mmCIF file of C-alpha atoms in Angstrom:
data_model
loop_
_atom_site.group_PDB
_atom_site.id
_atom_site.type_symbol
_atom_site.label_atom_id
_atom_site.label_comp_id
_atom_site.label_asym_id
_atom_site.label_seq_id
_atom_site.Cartn_x
_atom_site.Cartn_y
_atom_site.Cartn_z
ATOM 1 C CA MET A 29 -35.650 -71.712 10.081
ATOM 2 C CA PRO A 30 -32.539 -69.598 10.531
ATOM 3 C CA ASP A 31 -32.203 -67.506 13.615
ATOM 4 C CA GLN A 32 -33.432 -64.008 12.746
ATOM 5 C CA SER A 33 -31.433 -62.435 15.561
ATOM 6 C CA PHE A 34 -28.240 -64.026 14.223
ATOM 7 C CA GLN A 35 -28.875 -62.611 10.756
ATOM 8 C CA SER A 36 -29.529 -59.163 12.225
ATOM 9 C CA ASP A 37 -26.488 -59.081 14.460
ATOM 10 C CA GLY A 38 -24.070 -60.810 12.092
ATOM 11 C CA ALA A 39 -25.237 -59.581 8.733
ATOM 12 C CA ILE A 40 -21.744 -59.030 7.419
ATOM 13 C CA ALA A 41 -20.517 -62.484 8.466
ATOM 14 C CA GLY A 42 -23.603 -64.182 7.158
ATOM 15 C CA THR A 43 -23.642 -62.646 3.695
ATOM 16 C CA GLY A 44 -20.068 -63.425 2.698
ATOM 17 C CA MET A 45 -18.639 -61.277 -0.068
ATOM 18 C CA GLY A 46 -21.732 -59.066 -0.196
ATOM 19 C CA GLY A 47 -21.207 -58.047 3.411
ATOM 20 C CA ALA A 48 -17.590 -57.121 2.724
ATOM 21 C CA MET A 49 -18.722 -54.970 -0.183
ATOM 22 C CA ASP A 50 -21.272 -53.249 2.036
ATOM 23 C CA LEU A 51 -18.532 -52.534 4.592
ATOM 24 C CA ALA A 52 -16.247 -51.056 1.911
ATOM 25 C CA ALA A 53 -19.053 -48.830 0.642
ATOM 26 C CA THR A 54 -19.775 -47.632 4.173
ATOM 27 C CA GLU A 55 -16.117 -46.786 4.804
ATOM 28 C CA ALA A 56 -15.862 -44.948 1.487
ATOM 29 C CA GLU A 57 -18.938 -42.904 2.329
ATOM 30 C CA THR A 58 -17.450 -42.043 5.725
ATOM 31 C CA LEU A 59 -14.165 -40.925 4.169
ATOM 32 C CA GLU A 60 -16.023 -38.731 1.697
ATOM 33 C CA LYS A 61 -17.904 -36.995 4.492
ATOM 34 C CA ARG A 62 -14.858 -36.231 6.657
ATOM 35 C CA PRO A 63 -13.323 -33.451 4.532
ATOM 36 C CA SER A 64 -16.643 -31.661 4.153
ATOM 37 C CA ALA A 65 -17.266 -31.874 7.873
ATOM 38 C CA ALA A 66 -13.806 -30.530 8.608
ATOM 39 C CA ALA A 67 -14.284 -27.756 6.110
ATOM 40 C CA GLY A 68 -17.629 -26.763 7.512
ATOM 41 C CA GLY A 69 -16.906 -27.014 11.229
ATOM 42 C CA GLY A 70 -13.171 -26.559 11.517
ATOM 43 C CA ALA A 71 -10.856 -23.609 11.074
ATOM 44 C CA PRO A 72 -10.749 -22.046 7.607
ATOM 45 C CA GLY A 73 -7.862 -23.234 5.537
ATOM 46 C CA GLY A 74 -6.927 -26.821 6.229
ATOM 47 C CA PRO A 75 -3.481 -28.381 5.991
ATOM 48 C CA ASP A 76 -4.170 -29.422 2.406
ATOM 49 C CA GLY A 77 -4.195 -25.791 1.257
ATOM 50 C CA THR A 78 -7.973 -25.454 0.926
ATOM 51 C CA ALA A 79 -10.208 -22.755 2.289
ATOM 52 C CA ALA A 80 -13.652 -23.141 3.840
ATOM 53 C CA GLY A 81 -15.945 -25.038 1.515
ATOM 54 C CA GLY A 82 -13.101 -26.984 -0.089
ATOM 55 C CA ARG A 83 -11.945 -24.134 -2.352
ATOM 56 C CA PRO A 84 -8.176 -23.799 -2.881
ATOM 57 C CA ARG A 85 -6.629 -20.857 -1.076
ATOM 58 C CA SER A 86 -5.131 -18.084 -3.192
ATOM 59 C CA LEU A 87 -2.124 -15.872 -2.548
ATOM 60 C CA TRP A 88 -4.385 -12.978 -1.651
ATOM 61 C CA SER A 89 -6.454 -14.932 0.872
ATOM 62 C CA ASP A 90 -3.278 -16.223 2.520
ATOM 63 C CA ALA A 91 -1.841 -12.703 2.553
ATOM 64 C CA TRP A 92 -4.961 -11.230 4.150
ATOM 65 C CA ARG A 93 -4.973 -13.966 6.784
ATOM 66 C CA ASP A 94 -1.338 -13.214 7.641
ATOM 67 C CA LEU A 95 -1.926 -9.454 7.695
ATOM 68 C CA ARG A 96 -4.779 -9.756 10.164
ATOM 69 C CA ARG A 97 -2.427 -11.569 12.545
ATOM 70 C CA ASN A 98 0.450 -9.128 12.116
ATOM 71 C CA PRO A 99 0.562 -6.451 14.859
ATOM 72 C CA VAL A 100 2.718 -4.211 12.659
ATOM 73 C CA PHE A 101 -0.033 -4.138 10.044
ATOM 74 C CA ILE A 102 -2.714 -3.462 12.650
ATOM 75 C CA VAL A 103 -0.846 -0.554 14.256
ATOM 76 C CA SER A 104 0.177 1.052 10.975
ATOM 77 C CA GLY A 105 -3.306 0.514 9.527
ATOM 78 C CA LEU A 106 -4.944 2.266 12.481
ATOM 79 C CA ILE A 107 -2.567 5.217 12.164
ATOM 80 C CA ILE A 108 -3.234 5.493 8.427
ATOM 81 C CA LEU A 109 -7.005 5.279 8.941
ATOM 82 C CA PHE A 110 -6.763 8.101 11.472
ATOM 83 C CA LEU A 111 -4.715 10.184 9.026
ATOM 84 C CA VAL A 112 -7.263 9.589 6.270
ATOM 85 C CA PHE A 113 -10.076 10.572 8.631
ATOM 86 C CA ILE A 114 -8.531 13.887 9.665
ATOM 87 C CA SER A 115 -7.589 14.543 6.042
ATOM 88 C CA LEU A 116 -11.215 14.250 4.979
ATOM 89 C CA TRP A 117 -12.766 15.895 8.029
ATOM 90 C CA PRO A 118 -10.114 17.986 9.844
ATOM 91 C CA SER A 119 -12.775 20.153 11.482
ATOM 92 C CA ALA A 120 -13.929 17.083 13.445
ATOM 93 C CA ILE A 121 -10.965 17.403 15.818
ATOM 94 C CA ALA A 122 -9.696 20.939 15.131
ATOM 95 C CA SER A 123 -11.894 24.013 15.384
ATOM 96 C CA GLY A 124 -10.920 27.259 13.766
ATOM 97 C CA SER A 125 -9.004 28.134 10.626
ATOM 98 C CA PRO A 126 -5.339 27.229 10.081
ATOM 99 C CA LEU A 127 -4.875 30.621 8.399
ATOM 100 C CA LYS A 128 -6.140 32.631 11.386
ATOM 101 C CA CYS A 129 -3.119 34.090 13.197
ATOM 102 C CA ASP A 130 -2.565 36.624 15.983
ATOM 103 C CA LEU A 131 0.899 38.168 16.210
ATOM 104 C CA ALA A 132 0.255 39.066 19.847
ATOM 105 C CA LYS A 133 0.419 35.332 20.672
ATOM 106 C CA ALA A 134 3.507 34.543 18.564
ATOM 107 C CA GLN A 135 5.752 31.803 19.996
ATOM 108 C CA GLN A 136 3.559 31.289 23.052
ATOM 109 C CA GLY A 137 3.371 27.844 24.580
ATOM 110 C CA SER A 138 0.375 25.609 25.106
ATOM 111 C CA SER A 139 -2.794 27.031 26.612
ATOM 112 C CA PRO A 140 -6.376 25.810 27.141
ATOM 113 C CA GLY A 141 -7.862 25.081 23.736
ATOM 114 C CA HIS A 142 -4.442 25.358 22.056
ATOM 115 C CA PRO A 143 -2.432 22.345 23.268
ATOM 116 C CA PHE A 144 0.459 22.749 20.793
ATOM 117 C CA GLY A 145 0.940 26.484 21.323
ATOM 118 C CA TYR A 146 1.533 29.098 18.632
ATOM 119 C CA ASP A 147 4.153 29.500 15.929
ATOM 120 C CA GLY A 148 6.210 32.539 14.989
ATOM 121 C CA GLN A 149 3.266 34.166 13.199
ATOM 122 C CA GLY A 150 0.806 33.527 16.016
ATOM 123 C CA CYS A 151 -0.966 30.660 14.236
ATOM 124 C CA ASP A 152 -2.343 27.726 16.205
ATOM 125 C CA VAL A 153 0.163 24.884 15.762
ATOM 126 C CA TYR A 154 -2.407 22.197 16.569
ATOM 127 C CA THR A 155 -4.834 23.383 13.897
ATOM 128 C CA ARG A 156 -2.122 23.717 11.271
ATOM 129 C CA THR A 157 -0.737 20.271 12.116
ATOM 130 C CA VAL A 158 -4.161 18.677 11.694
ATOM 131 C CA TYR A 159 -4.887 20.478 8.421
ATOM 132 C CA GLY A 160 -1.382 19.720 7.152
ATOM 133 C CA ALA A 161 -2.241 16.022 7.057
ATOM 134 C CA ARG A 162 -4.688 16.690 4.199
ATOM 135 C CA THR A 163 -1.986 18.016 1.906
ATOM 136 C CA SER A 164 0.547 15.341 2.740
ATOM 137 C CA VAL A 165 -1.876 12.429 2.367
ATOM 138 C CA ALA A 166 -3.317 13.854 -0.864
ATOM 139 C CA VAL A 167 0.108 14.311 -2.426
ATOM 140 C CA GLY A 168 1.285 10.885 -1.308
ATOM 141 C CA VAL A 169 -1.786 8.960 -2.486
ATOM 142 C CA LEU A 170 -2.224 10.753 -5.831
ATOM 143 C CA ALA A 171 1.487 10.622 -6.639
ATOM 144 C CA THR A 172 1.630 6.922 -5.786
ATOM 145 C CA LEU A 173 -1.374 6.176 -7.999
ATOM 146 C CA GLY A 174 0.176 8.072 -10.893
ATOM 147 C CA VAL A 175 3.557 6.401 -10.459
ATOM 148 C CA ALA A 176 2.027 2.925 -10.093
ATOM 149 C CA ILE A 177 -0.218 3.247 -13.153
ATOM 150 C CA LEU A 178 2.368 4.797 -15.468
ATOM 151 C CA GLY A 179 5.243 2.609 -14.330
ATOM 152 C CA SER A 180 3.199 -0.599 -14.354
ATOM 153 C CA VAL A 181 1.834 -0.056 -17.854
ATOM 154 C CA LEU A 182 5.192 0.827 -19.401
ATOM 155 C CA GLY A 183 7.084 -1.882 -17.535
ATOM 156 C CA ALA A 184 4.501 -4.575 -18.291
ATOM 157 C CA LEU A 185 4.422 -3.768 -22.015
ATOM 158 C CA ALA A 186 8.213 -3.701 -22.252
ATOM 159 C CA GLY A 187 8.616 -6.956 -20.326
ATOM 160 C CA PHE A 188 5.890 -8.766 -22.262
ATOM 161 C CA PHE A 189 6.834 -7.781 -25.809
ATOM 162 C CA GLY A 190 10.599 -7.291 -25.301
ATOM 163 C CA GLY A 191 12.721 -6.332 -28.252
ATOM 164 C CA LEU A 192 13.137 -2.666 -29.147
ATOM 165 C CA SER A 193 10.551 -1.402 -26.672
ATOM 166 C CA ASP A 194 12.314 -3.167 -23.804
ATOM 167 C CA SER A 195 15.715 -1.781 -24.785
ATOM 168 C CA LEU A 196 14.308 1.728 -25.205
ATOM 169 C CA LEU A 197 12.589 1.655 -21.811
ATOM 170 C CA SER A 198 15.770 0.444 -20.132
ATOM 171 C CA ARG A 199 17.783 3.327 -21.550
ATOM 172 C CA VAL A 200 15.124 5.903 -20.643
ATOM 173 C CA THR A 201 14.932 4.656 -17.069
ATOM 174 C CA ASP A 202 18.721 4.872 -16.803
ATOM 175 C CA VAL A 203 18.493 8.556 -17.748
ATOM 176 C CA PHE A 204 15.840 9.266 -15.108
ATOM 177 C CA PHE A 205 17.748 7.348 -12.430
ATOM 178 C CA ALA A 206 20.723 9.623 -13.084
ATOM 179 C CA ILE A 207 18.725 12.758 -12.129
ATOM 180 C CA PRO A 208 19.078 13.719 -8.437
ATOM 181 C CA VAL A 209 15.581 14.079 -7.028
ATOM 182 C CA ILE A 210 16.167 17.169 -4.890
ATOM 183 C CA LEU A 211 18.195 18.928 -7.568
ATOM 184 C CA GLY A 212 15.561 18.074 -10.165
ATOM 185 C CA GLY A 213 12.881 19.503 -7.911
ATOM 186 C CA LEU A 214 14.816 22.729 -7.370
ATOM 187 C CA VAL A 215 15.243 23.160 -11.116
ATOM 188 C CA LEU A 216 11.807 22.122 -12.358
ATOM 189 C CA LEU A 217 9.564 23.466 -9.597
ATOM 190 C CA SER A 218 11.371 26.800 -9.212
ATOM 191 C CA VAL A 219 9.770 28.031 -12.451
ATOM 192 C CA VAL A 220 6.242 26.963 -11.411
ATOM 193 C CA THR A 221 4.034 29.740 -10.058
ATOM 194 C CA SER A 222 0.985 27.614 -9.273
ATOM 195 C CA ASN A 223 0.080 27.256 -5.612
ATOM 196 C CA SER A 224 -1.720 23.908 -5.962
ATOM 197 C CA VAL A 225 -0.488 20.406 -5.240
ATOM 198 C CA TRP A 226 -0.554 19.307 -8.884
ATOM 199 C CA PRO A 227 2.923 20.548 -9.894
ATOM 200 C CA VAL A 228 4.434 18.631 -6.966
ATOM 201 C CA ILE A 229 2.433 15.511 -7.840
ATOM 202 C CA GLY A 230 3.459 15.782 -11.494
ATOM 203 C CA PHE A 231 7.121 16.121 -10.549
ATOM 204 C CA ILE A 232 6.989 13.050 -8.298
ATOM 205 C CA VAL A 233 5.288 11.008 -11.022
ATOM 206 C CA LEU A 234 7.850 12.190 -13.580
ATOM 207 C CA LEU A 235 10.807 10.995 -11.526
ATOM 208 C CA GLY A 236 9.144 8.095 -9.697
ATOM 209 C CA TRP A 237 7.770 5.900 -12.483
ATOM 210 C CA PRO A 238 11.137 4.328 -13.543
ATOM 211 C CA GLN A 239 11.423 2.419 -10.256
ATOM 212 C CA ILE A 240 7.959 0.890 -10.596
ATOM 213 C CA SER A 241 8.500 0.171 -14.286
ATOM 214 C CA ARG A 242 11.584 -1.929 -13.560
ATOM 215 C CA ILE A 243 9.753 -3.856 -10.848
ATOM 216 C CA ALA A 244 6.795 -4.491 -13.158
ATOM 217 C CA ARG A 245 9.056 -5.443 -16.062
ATOM 218 C CA GLY A 246 10.914 -8.044 -14.013
ATOM 219 C CA ALA A 247 7.688 -9.491 -12.593
ATOM 220 C CA VAL A 248 6.130 -9.800 -16.065
ATOM 221 C CA ILE A 249 9.231 -11.430 -17.531
ATOM 222 C CA THR A 250 9.176 -13.998 -14.725
ATOM 223 C CA ALA A 251 5.435 -14.650 -14.989
ATOM 224 C CA LYS A 252 5.291 -15.053 -18.764
ATOM 225 C CA GLU A 253 7.610 -18.076 -18.605
ATOM 226 C CA ASN A 254 5.211 -20.054 -16.423
ATOM 227 C CA ASP A 255 3.386 -23.093 -17.773
ATOM 228 C CA TYR A 256 -0.104 -21.607 -17.499
ATOM 229 C CA VAL A 257 0.914 -18.747 -19.795
ATOM 230 C CA GLN A 258 2.326 -21.172 -22.339
ATOM 231 C CA ALA A 259 -0.859 -23.229 -22.121
ATOM 232 C CA ALA A 260 -3.034 -20.158 -22.700
ATOM 233 C CA ARG A 261 -0.929 -19.209 -25.705
ATOM 234 C CA ALA A 262 -1.210 -22.729 -27.111
ATOM 235 C CA LEU A 263 -4.992 -22.552 -26.789
ATOM 236 C CA GLY A 264 -5.014 -19.460 -28.982
ATOM 237 C CA ALA A 265 -5.440 -16.694 -26.367
ATOM 238 C CA SER A 266 -4.590 -13.207 -27.609
ATOM 239 C CA ASP A 267 -1.691 -11.190 -26.223
ATOM 240 C CA SER A 268 -4.026 -8.753 -24.473
ATOM 241 C CA ARG A 269 -5.937 -11.569 -22.777
ATOM 242 C CA ILE A 270 -2.752 -13.293 -21.672
ATOM 243 C CA LEU A 271 -1.339 -10.055 -20.279
ATOM 244 C CA LEU A 272 -4.490 -8.912 -18.502
ATOM 245 C CA ARG A 273 -6.009 -12.212 -17.356
ATOM 246 C CA HIS A 274 -2.999 -14.431 -16.687
ATOM 247 C CA ILE A 275 0.159 -12.346 -16.177
ATOM 248 C CA ALA A 276 -1.033 -9.116 -14.526
ATOM 249 C CA PRO A 277 -2.787 -10.738 -11.515
ATOM 250 C CA ASN A 278 0.346 -12.774 -10.781
ATOM 251 C CA ALA A 279 2.807 -9.902 -11.317
ATOM 252 C CA VAL A 280 1.057 -7.128 -9.415
ATOM 253 C CA ALA A 281 2.166 -8.188 -5.902
ATOM 254 C CA PRO A 282 5.714 -6.709 -6.025
ATOM 255 C CA VAL A 283 4.320 -3.490 -7.526
ATOM 256 C CA ILE A 284 1.892 -3.132 -4.615
ATOM 257 C CA VAL A 285 4.673 -3.674 -2.086
ATOM 258 C CA VAL A 286 7.036 -1.115 -3.647
ATOM 259 C CA ALA A 287 4.241 1.435 -4.152
ATOM 260 C CA THR A 288 3.109 1.147 -0.530
ATOM 261 C CA ILE A 289 6.606 1.784 0.792
ATOM 262 C CA ALA A 290 7.164 4.574 -1.744
ATOM 263 C CA LEU A 291 4.018 6.382 -0.588
ATOM 264 C CA GLY A 292 5.685 7.347 2.669
ATOM 265 C CA THR A 293 8.778 8.422 0.755
ATOM 266 C CA TYR A 294 6.696 10.694 -1.474
ATOM 267 C CA ILE A 295 5.133 12.360 1.563
ATOM 268 C CA ALA A 296 8.609 13.059 2.921
ATOM 269 C CA LEU A 297 9.690 14.346 -0.508
ATOM 270 C CA GLU A 298 6.787 16.808 -0.632
ATOM 271 C CA ALA A 299 7.697 18.103 2.828
ATOM 272 C CA THR A 300 11.345 18.448 1.774
ATOM 273 C CA LEU A 301 10.479 20.399 -1.372
ATOM 274 C CA SER A 302 8.099 22.631 0.593
ATOM 275 C CA TYR A 303 10.800 23.190 3.206
ATOM 276 C CA LEU A 304 13.176 24.328 0.462
ATOM 277 C CA GLY A 305 10.552 26.719 -0.884
ATOM 278 C CA VAL A 306 9.927 25.064 -4.273
ATOM 279 C CA GLY A 307 7.049 22.763 -3.320
ATOM 280 C CA LEU A 308 3.856 24.118 -1.829
ATOM 281 C CA LYS A 309 3.920 27.781 -0.909
ATOM 282 C CA PRO A 310 1.956 29.877 1.589
ATOM 283 C CA PRO A 311 -0.944 30.267 2.160
ATOM 284 C CA SER A 312 -1.076 26.503 1.574
ATOM 285 C CA VAL A 313 -0.917 24.444 4.761
ATOM 286 C CA SER A 314 1.850 21.849 4.741
ATOM 287 C CA TRP A 315 4.067 20.248 7.329
ATOM 288 C CA GLY A 316 7.101 21.177 5.247
ATOM 289 C CA ILE A 317 6.078 24.847 5.223
ATOM 290 C CA ASP A 318 5.522 24.850 8.988
ATOM 291 C CA ILE A 319 8.879 23.163 9.631
ATOM 292 C CA SER A 320 10.614 25.705 7.434
ATOM 293 C CA ALA A 321 8.870 28.628 9.155
ATOM 294 C CA ALA A 322 9.652 27.291 12.647
ATOM 295 C CA SER A 323 13.343 26.558 12.013
ATOM 296 C CA PRO A 324 14.596 30.107 12.798
ATOM 297 C CA TYR A 325 12.744 30.051 16.159
ATOM 298 C CA ILE A 326 13.878 26.626 17.324
ATOM 299 C CA ARG A 327 15.531 28.081 20.443
ATOM 300 C CA ASN A 328 12.613 30.264 21.516
ATOM 301 C CA ALA A 329 9.690 28.116 20.325
ATOM 302 C CA PRO A 330 10.784 24.501 19.819
ATOM 303 C CA HIS A 331 7.170 23.320 20.059
ATOM 304 C CA ALA A 332 6.374 24.960 16.706
ATOM 305 C CA LEU A 333 8.963 22.681 15.073
ATOM 306 C CA LEU A 334 8.386 19.579 17.179
ATOM 307 C CA TRP A 335 4.726 18.882 16.386
ATOM 308 C CA PRO A 336 4.725 19.102 12.570
ATOM 309 C CA SER A 337 8.033 17.226 12.460
ATOM 310 C CA GLY A 338 6.635 14.502 14.704
ATOM 311 C CA ALA A 339 3.460 14.217 12.613
ATOM 312 C CA LEU A 340 5.551 13.894 9.452
ATOM 313 C CA ALA A 341 7.812 11.247 10.980
ATOM 314 C CA ILE A 342 4.888 9.176 12.297
ATOM 315 C CA THR A 343 3.103 9.334 8.926
ATOM 316 C CA VAL A 344 6.144 8.239 6.939
ATOM 317 C CA LEU A 345 6.911 5.476 9.445
ATOM 318 C CA ALA A 346 3.323 4.198 9.310
ATOM 319 C CA PHE A 347 3.392 3.781 5.533
ATOM 320 C CA ILE A 348 6.822 2.144 5.602
ATOM 321 C CA MET A 349 5.639 -0.290 8.291
ATOM 322 C CA LEU A 350 2.550 -1.026 6.213
ATOM 323 C CA GLY A 351 4.709 -1.726 3.170
ATOM 324 C CA ASP A 352 6.943 -4.070 5.161
ATOM 325 C CA ALA A 353 3.914 -5.981 6.462
ATOM 326 C CA VAL A 354 2.453 -6.287 2.963
ATOM 327 C CA ARG A 355 5.801 -7.485 1.627
ATOM 328 C CA ASP A 356 6.055 -10.181 4.300
ATOM 329 C CA ALA A 357 2.520 -11.345 3.520
ATOM 330 C CA LEU A 358 2.848 -11.398 -0.275
ATOM 331 C CA ASP A 359 6.321 -12.937 -0.528
ATOM 332 C CA PRO A 360 5.989 -16.736 -0.289
ATOM 333 C CA LYS A 361 9.735 -17.064 0.396
ATOM 334 C CA LEU A 362 9.266 -15.295 3.749
ATOM 335 C CA ARG A 363 6.557 -17.686 4.995
#
C-alpha cells in the first residue's frame, strides 16, 4: 500500500501533469486576487491608472486629487468661502447699517467697535467693507455665469458646425475685441439711470463673451477630431448627442479655467466702473464707490482708502490664484 503521508506531502510530485495543472491554477487564482486586494486596501489610484475598486480614473478625479494637495487652491478656496459667507450673511460679523453715517465722526481713526475708523461722511468703514463684498461677489459670479453660458454656446456651435456660422462668429468677435472695455463702459453705462447691479452685469456679459467663445470654439474643434467622436458618428449618433454627450464634457475644462480667472477680473472691472461713476451709484455699497469717495481724503484719512482697496485686491488675487490652481490640475501637459 502506498505511503499515505508521502501522497499528502508530495501531492504535486506524485500526480505528474495533474499536479502541475493544479499549481498553475493556484498561481492564476493568486494573481487574480492581488489587484483587488491592492485596490481595496491600498491607496486610491494605482500606478495602472485605476481608482479604488478597479475603475479607471477620469480627468476630473485626477484634477480633484491634485487640487486637494495644492496649498494655493486651499488658501484661495478658504478666502473665497469666507467672502461668500459674508456676502450671504454680512450681519454675522458686522452690526449696524452701512448707510448709517455721522458727520461728527468724519475721518476719525479706529475706535472700540469700529476697528477701521470712519470715512469722509462719517460712515463706519468696517461695516461698508463687509457689505461691499456682497455687491462685488454678486457681480463677479453672475457676470461670469452669463459670459460662460453665452460664450460657450456660441463658440461650441460655431466650432462644431463650421462654415458660415464659424466665419460670422469670428468676425463678430473681432469687432468686440476692438472695443476698449473702459471706454465702452463710459459710453454705454453713462446713459443708464438704474441703480441696480444688472446694467453692470449686462455690460460685462456683452463685452466678455467673445473671449470665452474663442476658447470654446478651439476646444470643440480639437475634440471633434478625436476617434471616439468619429466612432459615435459612424454608429449613427445625432449631432446634438455627439455635441452634448461626447464633445462638451471633454471641451469644458479650458472654459472653466478661463472663466475662473476672469471672475476676479470682472470684480475689478465693476470696482473700476464704480470708481469712475458709471457703475454702481450711491446709496449702493461697493468697494469702488468707497475708494472713489476716499480718494480726496487720502492725506487726512488714509484708512478709509486702505481697507476697501485691500479687500478688493485680496478678492481679485484669490480668484486668480484659484484659476491658476484649476488650470494646473486640468492641463495634462503640466503634470
